[in-house]
Amino acid sequence: MPTRLRALLASILLLAFTSLAAAQTQQQPTQPPRSFMAPQQPTQAEQQNFPPLLLQQLSAIKAAALNDDYAYRQLTHLTENIGPRPSGSVQARGAAEYVADELRKLGLDVRLQPVTVPHWVRGAETAALVEYPGMVPGTTQKIVLTALGGSSSTPPDGITAEIITVSTFEELTALGRDKVAGKIVLFNAVFDKQKASAGLAFAAYGETVRYRGAGAKAAADLGAVAAMVRSVGNADYRLPHTGFSFPAGIPAGAVTTEDADLIVHLAAEGKVRMHLTLTPQKLPDETGYNVIADLKGSEHPEEVVVVSGHLDSWDLGTGAIDDGAGVVIAMETGELLQRLHLRPARTLRVIAWMDEETGGAGSRAYSAEYAAEFAHHIAAIESDSGAAHPLGFEVKANPTVMELLRPVQSVLLSTGASALQPTAFPPGADITAMSDAGVPAFGILQDGRTYFNYHHTAADTLDKVVPNELRENAAAMAVMAYALANMKEPLPR
Ligand SMILES: [Zn+2]
């Protein structure tokens, strides 16, 4: 039996089983609150929007996704065969060409949209404490650190200066130029591990990432000769976390959390001086590419549903969780629909964004060219929070959308991806412009408890992705995308 037919039969069987299970559930005397699952009887609006055939197709997509290794194979190629994909690099360009070819093989209508991207490359990065209380004469202490994207360079043989530590911008301002000029500033804002392990990893990140982004500029404005930030993440393996820092004209780095603690402890006892060598280079801008691939809608080709992730990564690891995973699950949405011969009623657009990490040039280029069509962009989905077990979606849209999508929640319930969590912020950096223009925006909400152990470190590698969890993510994206592309009425704005 051809694999295709076998998969289809399997999904029909699964569908029958799912309906039976649903019928049994309905007989239970106690029901979860209405907001957590579909009502027992679909409302008239739900029946019109999600006729039985569509619900069957959504279940078939889910079943096929949960048995599909397409996304994992693509992620393997992106991370192990191509490797790190920083903006402006030859790997980023190679990755765009590879993804475009793969989507063409699926039969999608593909274009490479040129994007002017920055090109910053890492150089030497070493540091040591050369003066501190209790120092045994003639010794130093190594500091583990990495340059932040956008950092300026020290001279080749480095600089030596006293370190001052602050926890907040307010503390820095209070010190004033007299105490800051000529020094190396360490921002020691602590990423809250407990918050992360309690499920609020992105809240912990949001509280501290501002120092990585804007710390160097604030320090430079007061005459500092370099700025360091405590790594924004929660691992205990002395790994520095890189990331974007607004270019401030001074060297900017991230020390590990362990080294931040060390410096803070010693600085509380007395004077600490550091020798620092960071020699990154800002090279001329390069041309990169967004990959844009359409599966034309059969009824409303002008209406577009976007599924996306970003193709560029940081250079330290191989960008598996950030964000190769997002790209490959978006690719798999195209693969699943083609393999199951499901033609979307509206156009499904797969986008692999360039330059999310160092300024968002890809997203800006897309807006510049397509903004006039945003009125017909029915929805945009991005996955950029890792590859762990999906819990559902963050949704920035008209509040009535939550009710309208209850049938989709029911389909996704068995994968865990059934939560629809309203958010006030665009749930994906690359879909921000669309979201701000009123396009209903969805971000897959993954279990983020370990995401910031690896985020932007050398440990963001393929082994951190659990194949079955990647399949669940692919199922969530494909089911939601096909629902949005095929529900009778487009989502209200
Ligand atoms: Zn990312």
Coordinates of C-alpha atoms and ligand atoms in Angstrom, one line a residue:
M1 CA 0.0 0.0 0.0
P2 CA 1.4 3.4 -0.8
T3 CA 2.6 5.2 2.3
R4 CA 0.3 8.1 1.5
L5 CA -2.8 5.9 1.4
R6 CA -1.7 4.1 4.6
A7 CA -1.3 7.4 6.4
L8 CA -4.8 8.5 5.2
L9 CA -6.4 5.3 6.4
A10 CA -4.6 5.6 9.7
S11 CA -5.9 9.1 10.2
I12 CA -9.4 8.1 9.4
L13 CA -9.2 5.3 12.0
L14 CA -7.8 7.7 14.5
L15 CA -10.6 10.1 13.8
A16 CA -13.2 7.4 14.5
F17 CA -11.4 6.6 17.7
T18 CA -11.2 10.3 18.7
S19 CA -15.0 10.7 18.1
L20 CA -15.7 7.7 20.3
A21 CA -13.5 9.1 23.0
A22 CA -15.2 12.4 22.8
A23 CA -18.6 10.7 23.1
Q24 CA -17.5 8.9 26.2
T25 CA -16.2 12.1 27.7
Q26 CA -19.6 13.8 27.2
Q27 CA -21.2 11.2 29.5
Q28 CA -19.1 12.1 32.5
P29 CA -21.1 13.9 35.2
T30 CA -18.6 16.7 35.8
Q31 CA -17.2 18.8 33.0
P32 CA -14.2 21.1 33.0
P33 CA -15.0 24.8 32.8
R34 CA -16.4 25.8 29.4
S35 CA -13.4 28.0 28.6
F36 CA -11.1 25.0 28.7
M37 CA -12.8 22.8 26.0
A38 CA -15.3 22.8 23.2
P39 CA -18.9 22.8 24.3
Q40 CA -20.8 19.5 24.1
Q41 CA -22.9 20.7 21.2
P42 CA -21.2 22.9 18.6
T43 CA -22.9 26.2 18.2
Q44 CA -24.5 27.2 14.9
A45 CA -21.6 29.5 14.2
E46 CA -19.1 26.8 14.9
Q47 CA -20.9 24.4 12.6
Q48 CA -20.9 26.9 9.8
N49 CA -17.3 27.9 10.3
F50 CA -16.0 24.3 10.9
P51 CA -18.1 21.9 8.9
P52 CA -17.5 18.1 9.5
L53 CA -15.2 17.7 6.5
L54 CA -12.9 20.5 7.8
L55 CA -12.8 18.9 11.3
Q56 CA -11.9 15.6 9.7
Q57 CA -9.1 17.2 7.7
L58 CA -7.8 18.9 10.8
S59 CA -7.7 15.6 12.7
A60 CA -6.0 14.0 9.7
I61 CA -3.3 16.7 9.6
K62 CA -2.7 16.2 13.4
A63 CA -2.4 12.4 13.0
A64 CA 0.0 12.7 10.1
A65 CA 2.1 15.3 11.9
L66 CA 2.5 13.1 14.9
N67 CA 4.0 10.4 12.7
D68 CA 6.1 12.7 10.5
D69 CA 9.9 13.2 10.7
Y70 CA 10.1 15.8 8.0
A71 CA 10.7 18.7 10.4
Y72 CA 13.4 16.8 12.3
R73 CA 15.2 15.8 9.1
Q74 CA 15.1 19.5 8.0
L75 CA 16.3 20.7 11.4
T76 CA 19.2 18.1 11.3
H77 CA 20.3 19.5 7.9
L78 CA 20.0 23.2 9.0
T79 CA 21.9 22.7 12.3
E80 CA 24.5 19.9 11.5
N81 CA 25.1 20.2 7.8
I82 CA 24.8 24.0 7.5
G83 CA 25.5 25.0 11.1
P84 CA 25.4 28.5 12.7
R85 CA 23.5 31.0 10.5
P86 CA 24.3 34.5 11.8
S87 CA 23.0 37.4 9.6
G88 CA 25.4 38.3 6.8
S89 CA 27.2 34.9 6.9
V90 CA 27.6 32.5 4.0
Q91 CA 25.7 29.9 6.1
A92 CA 22.7 32.2 6.4
R93 CA 22.7 32.6 2.7
G94 CA 23.2 28.9 2.1
A95 CA 20.3 28.1 4.5
A96 CA 18.0 30.4 2.7
E97 CA 18.8 28.7 -0.6
Y98 CA 18.4 25.3 0.9
V99 CA 15.0 26.1 2.5
A100 CA 13.8 27.7 -0.8
D101 CA 14.9 24.5 -2.7
E102 CA 13.1 22.2 -0.3
L103 CA 9.9 24.2 -0.5
R104 CA 10.1 24.2 -4.3
K105 CA 10.4 20.4 -4.1
L106 CA 7.1 20.4 -2.2
G107 CA 5.5 22.3 -5.1
L108 CA 5.2 25.6 -3.4
D109 CA 5.6 28.9 -5.2
V110 CA 8.9 30.2 -3.8
R111 CA 10.7 33.5 -3.9
L112 CA 13.8 34.8 -2.1
Q113 CA 13.2 38.3 -1.0
P114 CA 16.5 40.3 -0.7
V115 CA 17.2 41.9 2.6
T116 CA 20.1 44.2 3.5
V117 CA 21.5 42.8 6.7
P118 CA 24.3 43.8 9.1
H119 CA 27.4 41.6 9.2
W120 CA 29.1 41.4 12.5
V121 CA 31.7 38.8 13.2
R122 CA 33.1 37.5 16.5
G123 CA 36.9 37.8 17.2
A124 CA 39.0 37.0 20.2
E125 CA 37.2 37.1 23.5
T126 CA 39.2 36.6 26.7
A127 CA 39.2 38.3 30.1
A128 CA 41.0 38.0 33.5
L129 CA 40.8 39.7 36.8
V130 CA 44.3 41.2 37.3
E131 CA 43.7 42.9 40.7
Y132 CA 41.3 42.0 43.5
P133 CA 41.2 41.7 47.3
G134 CA 43.2 38.8 48.5
M135 CA 44.9 38.1 45.2
V136 CA 47.9 35.9 45.5
P137 CA 50.7 38.0 43.9
G138 CA 51.6 37.1 40.4
T139 CA 48.2 35.4 39.7
T140 CA 45.0 36.3 37.8
Q141 CA 41.5 34.8 37.6
K142 CA 40.0 33.8 34.3
I143 CA 36.6 35.3 33.4
V144 CA 34.4 33.4 31.0
L145 CA 32.6 35.7 28.7
T146 CA 31.5 36.3 25.1
A147 CA 31.0 39.4 23.0
L148 CA 27.5 40.7 22.4
G149 CA 26.4 41.3 18.9
G150 CA 27.0 44.9 18.0
S151 CA 30.0 45.2 20.3
S152 CA 32.9 47.4 19.4
S153 CA 36.5 46.0 19.6
T154 CA 39.2 46.6 22.1
P155 CA 42.8 47.1 20.8
P156 CA 44.3 43.7 19.8
D157 CA 46.1 43.4 23.2
G158 CA 43.0 44.5 25.2
I159 CA 42.3 47.1 27.8
T160 CA 42.7 47.0 31.6
A161 CA 40.3 49.0 33.8
E162 CA 38.5 48.9 37.2
I163 CA 35.1 47.3 37.3
I164 CA 32.1 48.8 38.9
T165 CA 29.0 46.8 39.4
V166 CA 25.3 47.9 39.3
S167 CA 22.0 46.1 39.4
T168 CA 19.9 48.6 37.6
F169 CA 20.0 51.6 35.3
E170 CA 19.0 53.8 38.3
E171 CA 22.1 52.7 40.2
L172 CA 24.2 53.6 37.2
T173 CA 22.7 57.0 36.9
A174 CA 23.1 57.7 40.6
L175 CA 26.8 56.9 40.4
G176 CA 27.2 59.6 37.7
R177 CA 29.9 60.3 35.2
D178 CA 32.6 60.9 37.9
K179 CA 32.4 57.3 39.1
V180 CA 31.7 55.7 35.8
A181 CA 34.1 57.3 33.3
G182 CA 37.1 55.2 32.5
K183 CA 35.6 52.1 34.1
I184 CA 34.2 48.8 33.0
V185 CA 30.5 48.6 34.1
L186 CA 29.0 45.2 35.0
F187 CA 25.2 45.1 35.0
N188 CA 24.3 42.4 37.4
A189 CA 20.6 42.0 36.9
V190 CA 19.7 38.5 38.0
F191 CA 17.6 36.2 35.7
D192 CA 15.0 34.7 38.1
K193 CA 15.5 31.0 37.8
Q194 CA 12.5 30.2 40.0
K195 CA 10.3 32.3 37.9
A196 CA 11.5 30.4 34.8
S197 CA 11.0 27.0 36.4
A198 CA 7.5 28.0 37.5
G199 CA 6.6 28.6 33.8
L200 CA 7.3 32.3 33.5
A201 CA 10.6 32.1 31.7
F202 CA 9.8 34.9 29.3
A203 CA 8.8 37.2 32.2
A204 CA 12.2 36.5 33.7
Y205 CA 13.9 37.1 30.4
G206 CA 11.9 40.4 29.9
E207 CA 13.1 41.7 33.2
T208 CA 16.8 41.3 32.5
V209 CA 17.3 41.4 28.7
R210 CA 17.0 45.2 28.7
Y211 CA 20.5 45.4 30.3
R212 CA 21.9 43.3 27.4
G213 CA 20.2 45.5 24.9
A214 CA 20.7 49.0 26.3
G215 CA 23.3 48.6 29.0
A216 CA 26.3 49.4 26.8
K217 CA 24.8 52.6 25.5
A218 CA 23.9 53.8 29.1
A219 CA 27.4 53.0 30.2
A220 CA 29.0 54.6 27.2
D221 CA 26.9 57.8 27.8
L222 CA 28.7 58.2 31.2
G223 CA 32.2 57.6 29.8
A224 CA 32.6 53.9 30.5
V225 CA 35.3 52.1 28.5
A226 CA 33.4 48.8 28.3
A227 CA 30.2 47.2 29.5
M228 CA 29.5 43.7 30.7
V229 CA 26.2 42.2 31.4
R230 CA 25.4 39.1 33.6
S231 CA 24.3 36.4 31.1
V232 CA 20.5 36.5 30.6
G233 CA 19.7 32.8 31.2
N234 CA 19.5 30.2 33.9
A235 CA 22.0 27.4 33.3
D236 CA 24.6 26.4 35.9
Y237 CA 27.4 25.3 33.5
R238 CA 29.4 28.6 33.2
L239 CA 28.1 29.3 29.7
P240 CA 27.9 32.9 28.5
H241 CA 24.8 33.9 26.6
T242 CA 25.3 36.3 23.7
G243 CA 22.6 38.4 22.1
F244 CA 22.0 41.8 20.5
S245 CA 23.3 45.0 22.1
F246 CA 22.6 48.3 20.6
P247 CA 26.0 49.5 19.2
A248 CA 27.4 51.9 21.7
G249 CA 30.9 52.5 20.4
I250 CA 32.4 50.5 23.3
P251 CA 33.2 46.8 23.8
A252 CA 30.2 45.0 25.2
G253 CA 30.1 41.4 26.5
A254 CA 28.2 38.9 28.6
V255 CA 30.0 37.2 31.5
T256 CA 28.6 33.9 32.8
T257 CA 26.3 34.1 35.9
E258 CA 29.0 32.4 37.9
D259 CA 31.6 35.0 36.9
A260 CA 29.1 37.8 37.5
D261 CA 28.7 36.5 41.1
L262 CA 32.5 36.3 41.5
I263 CA 33.1 39.8 40.4
V264 CA 30.3 41.2 42.5
H265 CA 31.6 39.4 45.6
L266 CA 35.1 40.6 45.1
A267 CA 34.0 44.2 44.3
A268 CA 32.1 44.3 47.6
E269 CA 35.5 43.7 49.3
G270 CA 37.5 46.2 47.4
K271 CA 39.0 47.3 44.1
V272 CA 38.7 44.9 41.1
R273 CA 40.5 45.4 37.8
M274 CA 40.0 43.4 34.7
H275 CA 42.0 42.9 31.5
L276 CA 39.6 42.5 28.6
T277 CA 40.2 41.5 25.0
L278 CA 37.2 41.5 22.6
T279 CA 38.0 41.9 18.9
P280 CA 34.8 41.5 16.9
Q281 CA 34.4 43.3 13.6
K282 CA 31.6 45.1 11.9
L283 CA 31.9 44.3 8.2
P284 CA 30.0 45.9 5.4
D285 CA 26.3 45.1 5.1
E286 CA 25.4 42.0 3.1
T287 CA 22.4 40.8 1.2
G288 CA 20.4 38.2 3.0
Y289 CA 17.0 36.6 2.1
N290 CA 13.6 36.0 3.5
V291 CA 12.2 32.8 2.0
I292 CA 8.6 33.3 1.1
A293 CA 6.7 30.2 -0.2
D294 CA 3.0 30.1 -1.2
L295 CA 0.6 27.3 -1.5
K296 CA -2.1 29.2 -3.4
G297 CA -5.6 29.2 -2.0
S298 CA -8.3 27.5 -4.0
E299 CA -11.1 29.9 -3.1
H300 CA -9.5 33.1 -1.9
P301 CA -5.9 33.2 -3.2
E302 CA -5.6 36.9 -2.3
E303 CA -6.2 36.1 1.4
V304 CA -3.0 34.9 3.2
V305 CA -2.3 32.9 6.3
V306 CA 1.4 33.1 7.4
V307 CA 3.3 30.4 9.1
S308 CA 6.9 31.3 10.1
G309 CA 10.1 31.1 12.1
H310 CA 13.4 32.8 11.7
L311 CA 16.3 31.3 9.8
D312 CA 19.2 33.4 11.2
S313 CA 20.7 32.2 14.4
W314 CA 23.5 33.3 16.8
D315 CA 27.0 32.0 15.9
L316 CA 27.9 30.2 19.2
G317 CA 25.6 27.2 18.8
T318 CA 23.8 25.9 15.7
G319 CA 20.5 27.6 16.3
A320 CA 18.4 24.4 16.9
I321 CA 15.9 25.8 19.4
D322 CA 16.4 29.4 18.3
D323 CA 15.0 29.2 15.8
G324 CA 15.7 26.4 13.4
A325 CA 12.8 24.6 15.0
G326 CA 10.4 27.4 14.1
V327 CA 11.4 27.3 10.4
V328 CA 11.1 23.6 10.1
I329 CA 7.7 23.3 11.6
A330 CA 6.5 26.0 9.3
M331 CA 8.0 24.1 6.4
E332 CA 6.2 20.9 7.6
T333 CA 2.9 22.7 7.4
G334 CA 3.5 22.9 3.6
E335 CA 4.7 19.3 3.5
L336 CA 1.7 17.9 5.3
L337 CA -0.9 19.7 3.2
Q338 CA 0.8 18.6 0.0
R339 CA 1.3 15.0 1.1
L340 CA -2.3 14.8 2.3
H341 CA -3.5 16.6 -0.9
L342 CA -5.3 19.2 1.1
R343 CA -5.6 22.5 -0.8
P344 CA -6.1 25.5 1.5
A345 CA -9.0 27.7 0.6
R346 CA -6.9 30.8 1.4
T347 CA -3.2 31.0 0.5
L348 CA -0.8 29.4 3.0
R349 CA 2.4 31.3 3.1
V350 CA 5.5 29.8 4.7
I351 CA 8.1 32.4 5.7
A352 CA 11.6 31.8 6.9
W353 CA 12.6 35.2 8.2
M354 CA 16.2 36.6 8.0
D355 CA 17.8 38.8 10.7
E356 CA 15.5 38.4 13.6
E357 CA 18.5 38.4 16.0
T358 CA 20.4 41.5 14.9
G359 CA 17.8 44.1 14.1
G360 CA 14.8 42.6 12.2
A361 CA 15.8 43.7 8.7
G362 CA 13.8 40.7 7.2
S363 CA 10.6 41.7 8.9
R364 CA 11.0 45.3 7.9
A365 CA 11.7 44.4 4.3
Y366 CA 8.5 42.2 4.2
S367 CA 6.5 45.1 5.7
A368 CA 7.9 47.5 3.2
E369 CA 6.8 45.4 0.3
Y370 CA 3.6 43.8 1.5
A371 CA 2.0 46.4 3.9
A372 CA -0.6 47.2 1.4
E373 CA -1.8 43.6 1.5
F374 CA -2.0 43.3 5.3
A375 CA -5.7 44.0 5.1
H376 CA -5.9 40.5 3.3
H377 CA -3.5 38.8 5.7
I378 CA -6.0 36.8 7.6
A379 CA -3.6 35.7 10.3
A380 CA 0.2 35.3 11.0
I381 CA 1.8 32.6 13.1
E382 CA 5.4 32.5 14.3
S383 CA 7.2 29.9 16.5
D384 CA 10.2 31.4 18.2
S385 CA 10.2 30.1 21.7
G386 CA 11.9 26.8 21.2
A387 CA 10.9 23.3 20.4
A388 CA 9.6 21.9 23.7
H389 CA 6.2 20.5 24.3
P390 CA 3.6 23.0 23.0
L391 CA 0.9 24.3 25.4
G392 CA -1.1 26.2 22.9
F393 CA -0.9 29.7 21.4
E394 CA -0.4 33.3 22.5
V395 CA -3.0 35.3 20.6
K396 CA -3.1 39.0 19.9
A397 CA -6.5 39.4 18.2
N398 CA -10.1 40.5 18.7
P399 CA -11.2 38.8 21.9
T400 CA -14.0 37.0 20.1
V401 CA -11.4 34.9 18.3
M402 CA -11.0 32.7 21.4
E403 CA -14.6 31.6 21.1
L404 CA -14.4 31.1 17.3
L405 CA -11.4 28.8 17.6
R406 CA -12.9 26.4 20.1
P407 CA -13.2 23.6 17.5
V408 CA -9.4 23.9 16.8
Q409 CA -8.7 23.7 20.6
S410 CA -10.7 20.4 20.6
V411 CA -8.6 19.0 17.8
L412 CA -5.4 20.0 19.5
L413 CA -6.4 18.9 23.0
S414 CA -4.7 15.5 22.7
T415 CA -1.3 17.1 21.8
G416 CA -1.5 19.5 24.7
A417 CA -1.5 22.5 22.4
S418 CA -5.0 23.6 23.3
A419 CA -4.4 26.8 25.4
L420 CA -5.3 30.1 23.7
Q421 CA -3.7 32.8 25.8
P422 CA -4.6 36.4 25.0
T423 CA -1.6 38.7 25.0
A424 CA -1.2 42.5 24.8
F425 CA 2.1 42.2 22.9
P426 CA 2.7 40.8 19.4
P427 CA 3.5 37.2 20.0
G428 CA 6.5 37.0 17.7
A429 CA 9.2 39.6 16.7
D430 CA 8.9 39.0 13.0
I431 CA 5.1 39.3 12.9
T432 CA 5.0 42.5 15.0
A433 CA 4.4 44.8 12.1
M434 CA 1.5 42.7 10.9
S435 CA 0.1 42.5 14.4
D436 CA 0.4 46.2 14.8
A437 CA -1.5 46.6 11.5
G438 CA -4.4 44.6 12.9
V439 CA -3.5 41.1 11.5
P440 CA -4.6 38.5 14.1
A441 CA -1.2 37.1 15.4
F442 CA -0.4 33.8 17.0
G443 CA 2.8 32.6 18.7
I444 CA 3.2 29.0 19.7
L445 CA 3.5 28.8 23.4
Q446 CA 6.1 26.1 24.3
D447 CA 7.1 24.8 27.7
G448 CA 9.9 27.3 28.4
R449 CA 11.3 26.0 31.6
T450 CA 14.6 25.0 30.1
Y451 CA 14.7 27.3 27.0
F452 CA 16.9 29.9 28.7
N453 CA 19.5 27.2 29.7
Y454 CA 20.6 27.1 26.1
H455 CA 19.2 30.3 24.5
H456 CA 22.0 32.1 22.6
T457 CA 24.7 29.8 23.9
A458 CA 27.1 27.3 22.4
A459 CA 24.7 24.6 23.7
D460 CA 21.8 25.5 21.4
T461 CA 22.3 22.4 19.4
L462 CA 20.2 19.6 17.8
D463 CA 20.3 17.3 20.8
K464 CA 18.2 19.8 22.8
V465 CA 15.2 19.1 20.5
V466 CA 13.1 16.1 21.4
P467 CA 11.8 14.6 18.2
N468 CA 8.3 13.9 19.5
E469 CA 7.9 17.4 21.0
L470 CA 8.9 18.8 17.6
R471 CA 6.2 16.7 16.0
E472 CA 3.7 18.1 18.5
N473 CA 4.7 21.6 17.5
A474 CA 4.4 20.8 13.8
A475 CA 0.9 19.4 14.5
A476 CA -0.1 22.6 16.4
M477 CA 1.2 24.9 13.6
A478 CA -0.3 22.9 10.8
V479 CA -3.7 22.4 12.4
M480 CA -4.1 26.0 13.4
A481 CA -2.9 27.3 10.0
Y482 CA -5.2 25.0 8.0
A483 CA -8.1 26.0 10.2
L484 CA -7.4 29.7 9.7
A485 CA -7.1 29.1 6.0
N486 CA -10.3 27.1 5.6
M487 CA -12.8 28.3 8.2
K488 CA -15.8 29.8 6.4
E489 CA -15.5 33.3 7.7
P490 CA -12.0 34.9 8.2
L491 CA -11.2 35.9 11.8
P492 CA -12.7 39.3 12.7
R493 CA -10.2 42.1 13.3
Ligands
ZN1 ZN 14.7 33.6 18.1

